[in-house]
């Protein structure tokens, strides 16, 4: 067994003084295994959704907790959860998946505020943040905080309430996880009496601020539920367990593991060559190491999620 491992990982006369794993045929096998593992990771959630869960590591409560934690850093009042805004967020996520679009307004012109009004929430201010394809609530909130317009929504002193929905389904034929944040400030009896015909139109995240209108956003007769998506209302024990099997995270881990394995063997091979003063006419390990270190850095910094 020792001789076999030496043959695989260290320069020796049995492998022409070059680790067998670094031979072109061995690298080709490793590359095929990497491609197969990535394909399996993409296929399993569609064929066996109970094995790999897209939204399993994004509990709604965590998104709200992180949002209020960011507000607390600036000594802003925490947002309280409003069931009507939560319902509006679920309606919006379901509508995006049902009608296959990724935008604040639907192709038919339905705005986010239509979902808010349809859920029974009468607002004086409202806002929306969207995210997709994130593997955790922390990375999604961090992405919002790094975007000026989304950050403004999270940290606005105008808002009092929040509603969040995490829904998985398909957009453009690709499995995805949607996170919808709805923010609002409700109309008070005093403000509603003072102005019955004027309603400030809310500002969308990541879009230009629209001009106020003299008419309130119209309520749209929207269906109460959509059959396609699966909303994640509350975290469960099984969801916490499945969070380690998130496909986006697995794809990143397998890619990093492949690169790290090759880096380790190249470094070991280089050290053995220097130590034993082996003269090699081909192969520049330092160049390969530099390239793979760059690949690993890209993998680590890669953020697959999108915000809107």
mmCIF file of C-alpha atoms in Angstrom:
data_model
loop_
_atom_site.group_PDB
_atom_site.id
_atom_site.type_symbol
_atom_site.label_atom_id
_atom_site.label_comp_id
_atom_site.label_asym_id
_atom_site.label_seq_id
_atom_site.Cartn_x
_atom_site.Cartn_y
_atom_site.Cartn_z
ATOM 1 C CA UNK A 1 0.000 0.000 0.000
ATOM 2 C CA UNK A 2 2.855 2.355 0.862
ATOM 3 C CA UNK A 3 4.546 1.690 -2.452
ATOM 4 C CA UNK A 4 1.290 2.379 -4.310
ATOM 5 C CA UNK A 5 0.793 5.722 -2.548
ATOM 6 C CA UNK A 6 4.409 6.636 -3.275
ATOM 7 C CA UNK A 7 3.795 5.763 -6.912
ATOM 8 C CA UNK A 8 0.702 8.017 -6.999
ATOM 9 C CA UNK A 9 1.931 11.067 -5.137
ATOM 10 C CA UNK A 10 5.756 11.278 -5.218
ATOM 11 C CA UNK A 11 8.434 11.193 -7.926
ATOM 12 C CA UNK A 12 9.857 7.684 -8.164
ATOM 13 C CA UNK A 13 11.528 5.454 -10.700
ATOM 14 C CA UNK A 14 8.227 3.543 -11.061
ATOM 15 C CA UNK A 15 6.475 6.630 -12.418
ATOM 16 C CA UNK A 16 9.325 8.120 -14.435
ATOM 17 C CA UNK A 17 10.183 10.435 -11.514
ATOM 18 C CA UNK A 18 6.870 12.268 -11.684
ATOM 19 C CA UNK A 19 3.876 11.652 -9.439
ATOM 20 C CA UNK A 20 1.418 9.423 -11.276
ATOM 21 C CA UNK A 21 -1.457 11.769 -10.414
ATOM 22 C CA UNK A 22 0.304 14.512 -12.383
ATOM 23 C CA UNK A 23 0.493 12.440 -15.544
ATOM 24 C CA UNK A 24 -1.811 13.630 -18.301
ATOM 25 C CA UNK A 25 -3.938 10.466 -18.187
ATOM 26 C CA UNK A 26 -4.494 10.796 -14.421
ATOM 27 C CA UNK A 27 -5.369 14.488 -14.664
ATOM 28 C CA UNK A 28 -7.860 13.642 -17.406
ATOM 29 C CA UNK A 29 -9.538 11.098 -15.113
ATOM 30 C CA UNK A 30 -9.719 13.657 -12.275
ATOM 31 C CA UNK A 31 -11.217 16.221 -14.626
ATOM 32 C CA UNK A 32 -13.876 13.757 -15.802
ATOM 33 C CA UNK A 33 -14.725 12.935 -12.166
ATOM 34 C CA UNK A 34 -15.070 16.650 -11.394
ATOM 35 C CA UNK A 35 -17.396 17.198 -14.361
ATOM 36 C CA UNK A 36 -19.495 14.152 -13.413
ATOM 37 C CA UNK A 37 -19.794 15.332 -9.808
ATOM 38 C CA UNK A 38 -20.953 18.780 -10.963
ATOM 39 C CA UNK A 39 -23.539 17.245 -13.283
ATOM 40 C CA UNK A 40 -24.808 14.996 -10.490
ATOM 41 C CA UNK A 41 -25.092 18.011 -8.191
ATOM 42 C CA UNK A 42 -27.204 19.806 -10.808
ATOM 43 C CA UNK A 43 -29.337 16.747 -11.619
ATOM 44 C CA UNK A 44 -30.161 15.417 -8.146
ATOM 45 C CA UNK A 45 -32.205 18.422 -6.941
ATOM 46 C CA UNK A 46 -34.490 18.069 -9.967
ATOM 47 C CA UNK A 47 -34.847 14.279 -9.732
ATOM 48 C CA UNK A 48 -34.716 13.923 -5.938
ATOM 49 C CA UNK A 49 -35.560 17.293 -4.334
ATOM 50 C CA UNK A 50 -35.563 15.731 -0.841
ATOM 51 C CA UNK A 51 -31.850 14.954 -1.123
ATOM 52 C CA UNK A 52 -30.539 18.373 -2.016
ATOM 53 C CA UNK A 53 -32.561 21.348 -0.816
ATOM 54 C CA UNK A 54 -32.044 24.765 -2.365
ATOM 55 C CA UNK A 55 -33.687 26.859 0.358
ATOM 56 C CA UNK A 56 -32.875 24.593 3.280
ATOM 57 C CA UNK A 57 -30.120 26.832 4.651
ATOM 58 C CA UNK A 58 -32.053 30.098 4.318
ATOM 59 C CA UNK A 59 -34.592 30.316 7.139
ATOM 60 C CA UNK A 60 -36.851 33.352 7.028
ATOM 61 C CA UNK A 61 -36.109 34.167 10.666
ATOM 62 C CA UNK A 62 -32.379 34.415 9.891
ATOM 63 C CA UNK A 63 -32.948 36.943 7.097
ATOM 64 C CA UNK A 64 -35.003 39.105 9.459
ATOM 65 C CA UNK A 65 -32.493 38.697 12.285
ATOM 66 C CA UNK A 66 -29.589 39.809 10.094
ATOM 67 C CA UNK A 67 -31.582 42.742 8.723
ATOM 68 C CA UNK A 68 -32.356 44.025 12.208
ATOM 69 C CA UNK A 69 -28.755 43.422 13.275
ATOM 70 C CA UNK A 70 -27.582 45.762 10.511
ATOM 71 C CA UNK A 71 -30.133 48.364 11.612
ATOM 72 C CA UNK A 72 -28.999 48.035 15.221
ATOM 73 C CA UNK A 73 -25.448 49.003 14.203
ATOM 74 C CA UNK A 74 -26.838 52.432 13.279
ATOM 75 C CA UNK A 75 -29.132 52.536 16.314
ATOM 76 C CA UNK A 76 -32.231 52.244 14.123
ATOM 77 C CA UNK A 77 -35.420 50.701 15.466
ATOM 78 C CA UNK A 78 -35.857 47.030 14.557
ATOM 79 C CA UNK A 79 -38.471 46.102 11.985
ATOM 80 C CA UNK A 80 -41.397 44.077 13.261
ATOM 81 C CA UNK A 81 -42.743 41.192 11.207
ATOM 82 C CA UNK A 82 -46.117 41.875 9.615
ATOM 83 C CA UNK A 83 -47.997 38.816 8.367
ATOM 84 C CA UNK A 84 -49.526 40.848 5.540
ATOM 85 C CA UNK A 85 -46.112 41.809 4.212
ATOM 86 C CA UNK A 86 -44.975 38.199 4.576
ATOM 87 C CA UNK A 87 -47.995 37.160 2.526
ATOM 88 C CA UNK A 88 -47.182 39.826 -0.076
ATOM 89 C CA UNK A 89 -43.599 38.537 -0.289
ATOM 90 C CA UNK A 90 -44.826 34.980 -0.849
ATOM 91 C CA UNK A 91 -47.269 36.193 -3.495
ATOM 92 C CA UNK A 92 -44.494 38.081 -5.288
ATOM 93 C CA UNK A 93 -42.076 35.120 -5.217
ATOM 94 C CA UNK A 94 -44.820 32.779 -6.422
ATOM 95 C CA UNK A 95 -45.754 35.156 -9.229
ATOM 96 C CA UNK A 96 -42.146 35.369 -10.446
ATOM 97 C CA UNK A 97 -41.848 31.595 -10.588
ATOM 98 C CA UNK A 98 -45.303 31.020 -12.061
ATOM 99 C CA UNK A 99 -44.802 33.604 -14.807
ATOM 100 C CA UNK A 100 -41.053 32.999 -15.149
ATOM 101 C CA UNK A 101 -39.545 36.469 -14.710
ATOM 102 C CA UNK A 102 -36.824 38.106 -12.604
ATOM 103 C CA UNK A 103 -37.813 41.723 -12.110
ATOM 104 C CA UNK A 104 -39.550 44.077 -9.700
ATOM 105 C CA UNK A 105 -42.537 44.392 -12.029
ATOM 106 C CA UNK A 106 -44.060 41.500 -13.958
ATOM 107 C CA UNK A 107 -44.160 41.407 -17.783
ATOM 108 C CA UNK A 108 -47.859 42.255 -17.554
ATOM 109 C CA UNK A 109 -47.081 45.387 -15.526
ATOM 110 C CA UNK A 110 -48.035 44.187 -12.038
ATOM 111 C CA UNK A 111 -45.914 46.113 -9.508
ATOM 112 C CA UNK A 112 -44.728 44.920 -6.082
ATOM 113 C CA UNK A 113 -47.156 47.299 -4.432
ATOM 114 C CA UNK A 114 -50.075 45.438 -5.978
ATOM 115 C CA UNK A 115 -49.106 42.388 -3.933
ATOM 116 C CA UNK A 116 -48.782 44.521 -0.803
ATOM 117 C CA UNK A 117 -52.247 46.025 -1.269
ATOM 118 C CA UNK A 118 -53.772 42.670 -2.212
ATOM 119 C CA UNK A 119 -52.472 41.277 1.095
ATOM 120 C CA UNK A 120 -54.421 44.014 2.909
ATOM 121 C CA UNK A 121 -51.478 46.242 3.887
ATOM 122 C CA UNK A 122 -52.257 49.937 3.357
ATOM 123 C CA UNK A 123 -48.933 51.762 3.258
ATOM 124 C CA UNK A 124 -47.488 55.241 3.158
ATOM 125 C CA UNK A 125 -44.004 53.888 2.353
ATOM 126 C CA UNK A 126 -43.007 50.524 0.905
ATOM 127 C CA UNK A 127 -39.899 48.918 -0.536
ATOM 128 C CA UNK A 128 -38.717 45.624 -1.962
ATOM 129 C CA UNK A 129 -35.414 43.733 -2.106
ATOM 130 C CA UNK A 130 -34.940 40.582 -4.198
ATOM 131 C CA UNK A 131 -32.211 37.930 -4.166
ATOM 132 C CA UNK A 132 -31.703 34.557 -5.835
ATOM 133 C CA UNK A 133 -29.221 31.670 -5.917
ATOM 134 C CA UNK A 134 -27.616 32.391 -2.546
ATOM 135 C CA UNK A 135 -26.579 29.466 -0.348
ATOM 136 C CA UNK A 136 -27.186 31.259 2.963
ATOM 137 C CA UNK A 137 -29.043 34.167 4.502
ATOM 138 C CA UNK A 138 -25.736 35.730 5.567
ATOM 139 C CA UNK A 139 -24.404 35.935 1.994
ATOM 140 C CA UNK A 140 -27.696 37.351 0.681
ATOM 141 C CA UNK A 141 -27.899 40.096 3.321
ATOM 142 C CA UNK A 142 -24.208 40.882 2.802
ATOM 143 C CA UNK A 143 -24.848 41.333 -0.927
ATOM 144 C CA UNK A 144 -27.752 43.688 -0.209
ATOM 145 C CA UNK A 145 -25.588 45.677 2.197
ATOM 146 C CA UNK A 146 -22.905 46.051 -0.481
ATOM 147 C CA UNK A 147 -25.437 47.607 -2.874
ATOM 148 C CA UNK A 148 -26.267 51.251 -2.085
ATOM 149 C CA UNK A 149 -29.927 51.063 -3.153
ATOM 150 C CA UNK A 150 -30.626 47.789 -1.323
ATOM 151 C CA UNK A 151 -28.738 49.065 1.718
ATOM 152 C CA UNK A 152 -30.988 52.135 1.744
ATOM 153 C CA UNK A 153 -34.033 49.864 1.948
ATOM 154 C CA UNK A 154 -32.592 47.801 4.811
ATOM 155 C CA UNK A 155 -31.538 50.860 6.787
ATOM 156 C CA UNK A 156 -34.391 53.251 6.007
ATOM 157 C CA UNK A 157 -35.900 54.902 9.087
ATOM 158 C CA UNK A 158 -39.210 55.271 7.211
ATOM 159 C CA UNK A 159 -40.042 51.582 7.484
ATOM 160 C CA UNK A 160 -41.618 49.953 10.521
ATOM 161 C CA UNK A 161 -42.536 46.482 9.255
ATOM 162 C CA UNK A 162 -40.968 43.694 7.263
ATOM 163 C CA UNK A 163 -42.138 40.538 5.558
ATOM 164 C CA UNK A 164 -39.824 37.909 4.071
ATOM 165 C CA UNK A 165 -40.406 34.852 1.897
ATOM 166 C CA UNK A 166 -37.917 32.200 0.808
ATOM 167 C CA UNK A 167 -39.207 30.123 -2.087
ATOM 168 C CA UNK A 168 -37.597 27.559 -4.351
ATOM 169 C CA UNK A 169 -38.669 26.799 -7.890
ATOM 170 C CA UNK A 170 -37.557 27.289 -11.480
ATOM 171 C CA UNK A 171 -36.692 30.467 -13.363
ATOM 172 C CA UNK A 172 -35.745 30.063 -16.989
ATOM 173 C CA UNK A 173 -35.786 26.292 -16.534
ATOM 174 C CA UNK A 174 -33.096 26.431 -13.838
ATOM 175 C CA UNK A 175 -33.675 25.478 -10.186
ATOM 176 C CA UNK A 176 -33.262 28.495 -7.958
ATOM 177 C CA UNK A 177 -34.028 29.961 -4.559
ATOM 178 C CA UNK A 178 -35.780 33.317 -4.319
ATOM 179 C CA UNK A 179 -35.635 35.638 -1.307
ATOM 180 C CA UNK A 180 -38.162 38.458 -1.222
ATOM 181 C CA UNK A 181 -38.050 41.247 1.358
ATOM 182 C CA UNK A 182 -41.019 43.575 1.656
ATOM 183 C CA UNK A 183 -40.714 46.727 3.769
ATOM 184 C CA UNK A 184 -43.532 49.015 4.793
ATOM 185 C CA UNK A 185 -44.877 51.770 6.965
ATOM 186 C CA UNK A 186 -48.642 51.481 7.491
ATOM 187 C CA UNK A 187 -51.127 54.292 7.120
ATOM 188 C CA UNK A 188 -52.263 55.654 10.460
ATOM 189 C CA UNK A 189 -55.802 56.858 11.064
ATOM 190 C CA UNK A 190 -54.549 60.436 11.297
ATOM 191 C CA UNK A 191 -52.572 60.302 8.051
ATOM 192 C CA UNK A 192 -55.303 58.417 6.252
ATOM 193 C CA UNK A 193 -57.840 61.114 7.219
ATOM 194 C CA UNK A 194 -55.554 63.994 6.306
ATOM 195 C CA UNK A 195 -54.915 62.705 2.827
ATOM 196 C CA UNK A 196 -57.216 60.166 1.258
ATOM 197 C CA UNK A 197 -56.202 60.704 -2.344
ATOM 198 C CA UNK A 198 -52.426 60.996 -2.052
ATOM 199 C CA UNK A 199 -50.168 58.002 -1.643
ATOM 200 C CA UNK A 200 -46.390 58.154 -1.995
ATOM 201 C CA UNK A 201 -45.205 55.609 -4.473
ATOM 202 C CA UNK A 202 -42.492 53.436 -2.888
ATOM 203 C CA UNK A 203 -38.929 53.308 -4.081
ATOM 204 C CA UNK A 204 -37.696 50.093 -5.671
ATOM 205 C CA UNK A 205 -34.306 48.786 -4.747
ATOM 206 C CA UNK A 206 -31.713 48.975 -7.509
ATOM 207 C CA UNK A 207 -33.902 51.264 -9.655
ATOM 208 C CA UNK A 208 -34.259 54.984 -10.070
ATOM 209 C CA UNK A 209 -36.594 56.682 -7.621
ATOM 210 C CA UNK A 210 -39.947 57.278 -9.315
ATOM 211 C CA UNK A 211 -41.812 60.556 -9.046
ATOM 212 C CA UNK A 212 -44.771 60.665 -6.635
ATOM 213 C CA UNK A 213 -48.172 60.205 -8.208
ATOM 214 C CA UNK A 214 -51.513 61.666 -7.282
ATOM 215 C CA UNK A 215 -53.287 58.337 -7.356
ATOM 216 C CA UNK A 216 -52.651 55.340 -5.098
ATOM 217 C CA UNK A 217 -51.254 52.168 -6.649
ATOM 218 C CA UNK A 218 -54.260 50.135 -7.816
ATOM 219 C CA UNK A 219 -55.159 46.948 -6.039
ATOM 220 C CA UNK A 220 -55.049 43.963 -8.347
ATOM 221 C CA UNK A 221 -57.185 40.869 -7.984
ATOM 222 C CA UNK A 222 -54.391 38.346 -7.486
ATOM 223 C CA UNK A 223 -54.828 34.647 -6.784
ATOM 224 C CA UNK A 224 -54.416 33.603 -3.151
ATOM 225 C CA UNK A 225 -51.893 30.893 -3.952
ATOM 226 C CA UNK A 226 -49.773 29.482 -6.721
ATOM 227 C CA UNK A 227 -49.170 25.749 -7.159
ATOM 228 C CA UNK A 228 -45.574 25.775 -8.423
ATOM 229 C CA UNK A 229 -43.253 27.052 -5.681
ATOM 230 C CA UNK A 230 -42.582 25.651 -2.233
ATOM 231 C CA UNK A 231 -42.378 28.445 0.348
ATOM 232 C CA UNK A 232 -40.052 27.907 3.313
ATOM 233 C CA UNK A 233 -42.004 29.456 6.180
ATOM 234 C CA UNK A 234 -39.948 28.415 9.190
ATOM 235 C CA UNK A 235 -36.697 26.542 9.714
ATOM 236 C CA UNK A 236 -36.999 22.911 10.809
ATOM 237 C CA UNK A 237 -34.585 20.283 12.074
ATOM 238 C CA UNK A 238 -34.528 18.589 8.693
ATOM 239 C CA UNK A 239 -33.857 21.911 6.978
ATOM 240 C CA UNK A 240 -30.842 22.557 9.189
ATOM 241 C CA UNK A 241 -29.520 19.084 8.369
ATOM 242 C CA UNK A 242 -30.016 19.588 4.649
ATOM 243 C CA UNK A 243 -28.252 22.912 4.682
ATOM 244 C CA UNK A 244 -24.917 21.090 4.383
ATOM 245 C CA UNK A 245 -26.159 19.571 1.123
ATOM 246 C CA UNK A 246 -26.959 22.810 -0.612
ATOM 247 C CA UNK A 247 -26.134 22.320 -4.337
ATOM 248 C CA UNK A 248 -24.527 25.744 -4.714
ATOM 249 C CA UNK A 249 -22.267 25.059 -1.758
ATOM 250 C CA UNK A 250 -21.457 21.529 -2.940
ATOM 251 C CA UNK A 251 -20.438 22.820 -6.363
ATOM 252 C CA UNK A 252 -18.041 25.278 -4.736
ATOM 253 C CA UNK A 253 -16.627 22.656 -2.349
ATOM 254 C CA UNK A 254 -15.972 20.023 -5.024
ATOM 255 C CA UNK A 255 -14.256 22.567 -7.289
ATOM 256 C CA UNK A 256 -12.080 23.787 -4.437
ATOM 257 C CA UNK A 257 -11.253 20.225 -3.341
ATOM 258 C CA UNK A 258 -10.105 19.323 -6.866
ATOM 259 C CA UNK A 259 -7.875 22.396 -7.111
ATOM 260 C CA UNK A 260 -6.471 21.885 -3.604
ATOM 261 C CA UNK A 261 -5.617 18.232 -4.329
ATOM 262 C CA UNK A 262 -3.671 19.152 -7.451
ATOM 263 C CA UNK A 263 -1.927 22.026 -5.616
ATOM 264 C CA UNK A 264 -0.891 19.707 -2.789
ATOM 265 C CA UNK A 265 0.529 17.094 -5.164
ATOM 266 C CA UNK A 266 2.338 19.709 -7.264
ATOM 267 C CA UNK A 267 3.929 21.217 -4.158
ATOM 268 C CA UNK A 268 4.958 17.811 -2.870
ATOM 269 C CA UNK A 269 6.362 16.871 -6.265
ATOM 270 C CA UNK A 270 8.309 20.146 -6.456
ATOM 271 C CA UNK A 271 9.820 19.640 -2.999
ATOM 272 C CA UNK A 272 10.834 16.071 -3.803
ATOM 273 C CA UNK A 273 12.468 17.173 -7.041
ATOM 274 C CA UNK A 274 14.484 19.877 -5.246
ATOM 275 C CA UNK A 275 15.394 17.591 -2.358
ATOM 276 C CA UNK A 276 16.558 14.693 -4.517
ATOM 277 C CA UNK A 277 18.065 16.984 -7.169
ATOM 278 C CA UNK A 278 16.093 15.331 -9.936
ATOM 279 C CA UNK A 279 16.763 16.830 -13.359
ATOM 280 C CA UNK A 280 13.479 17.241 -15.221
ATOM 281 C CA UNK A 281 13.404 18.468 -18.789
ATOM 282 C CA UNK A 282 9.702 19.377 -18.789
ATOM 283 C CA UNK A 283 7.172 20.762 -16.342
ATOM 284 C CA UNK A 284 7.252 24.014 -14.393
ATOM 285 C CA UNK A 285 5.527 23.342 -11.089
ATOM 286 C CA UNK A 286 5.804 26.936 -9.879
ATOM 287 C CA UNK A 287 3.808 28.148 -12.891
ATOM 288 C CA UNK A 288 1.140 25.498 -12.332
ATOM 289 C CA UNK A 289 0.949 26.354 -8.631
ATOM 290 C CA UNK A 290 0.527 30.053 -9.359
ATOM 291 C CA UNK A 291 -2.286 29.308 -11.781
ATOM 292 C CA UNK A 292 -4.113 26.966 -9.397
ATOM 293 C CA UNK A 293 -3.757 29.363 -6.470
ATOM 294 C CA UNK A 294 -5.441 31.973 -8.650
ATOM 295 C CA UNK A 295 -8.237 29.522 -9.477
ATOM 296 C CA UNK A 296 -8.753 28.781 -5.777
ATOM 297 C CA UNK A 297 -8.920 32.487 -4.970
ATOM 298 C CA UNK A 298 -11.567 32.981 -7.642
ATOM 299 C CA UNK A 299 -13.574 30.035 -6.273
ATOM 300 C CA UNK A 300 -13.402 31.436 -2.730
ATOM 301 C CA UNK A 301 -14.445 34.934 -3.811
ATOM 302 C CA UNK A 302 -17.106 33.709 -6.212
ATOM 303 C CA UNK A 303 -20.614 34.790 -5.235
ATOM 304 C CA UNK A 304 -23.171 33.003 -7.358
ATOM 305 C CA UNK A 305 -26.171 34.915 -6.082
ATOM 306 C CA UNK A 306 -27.967 37.803 -7.799
ATOM 307 C CA UNK A 307 -29.805 40.743 -6.267
ATOM 308 C CA UNK A 308 -32.390 43.110 -7.678
#
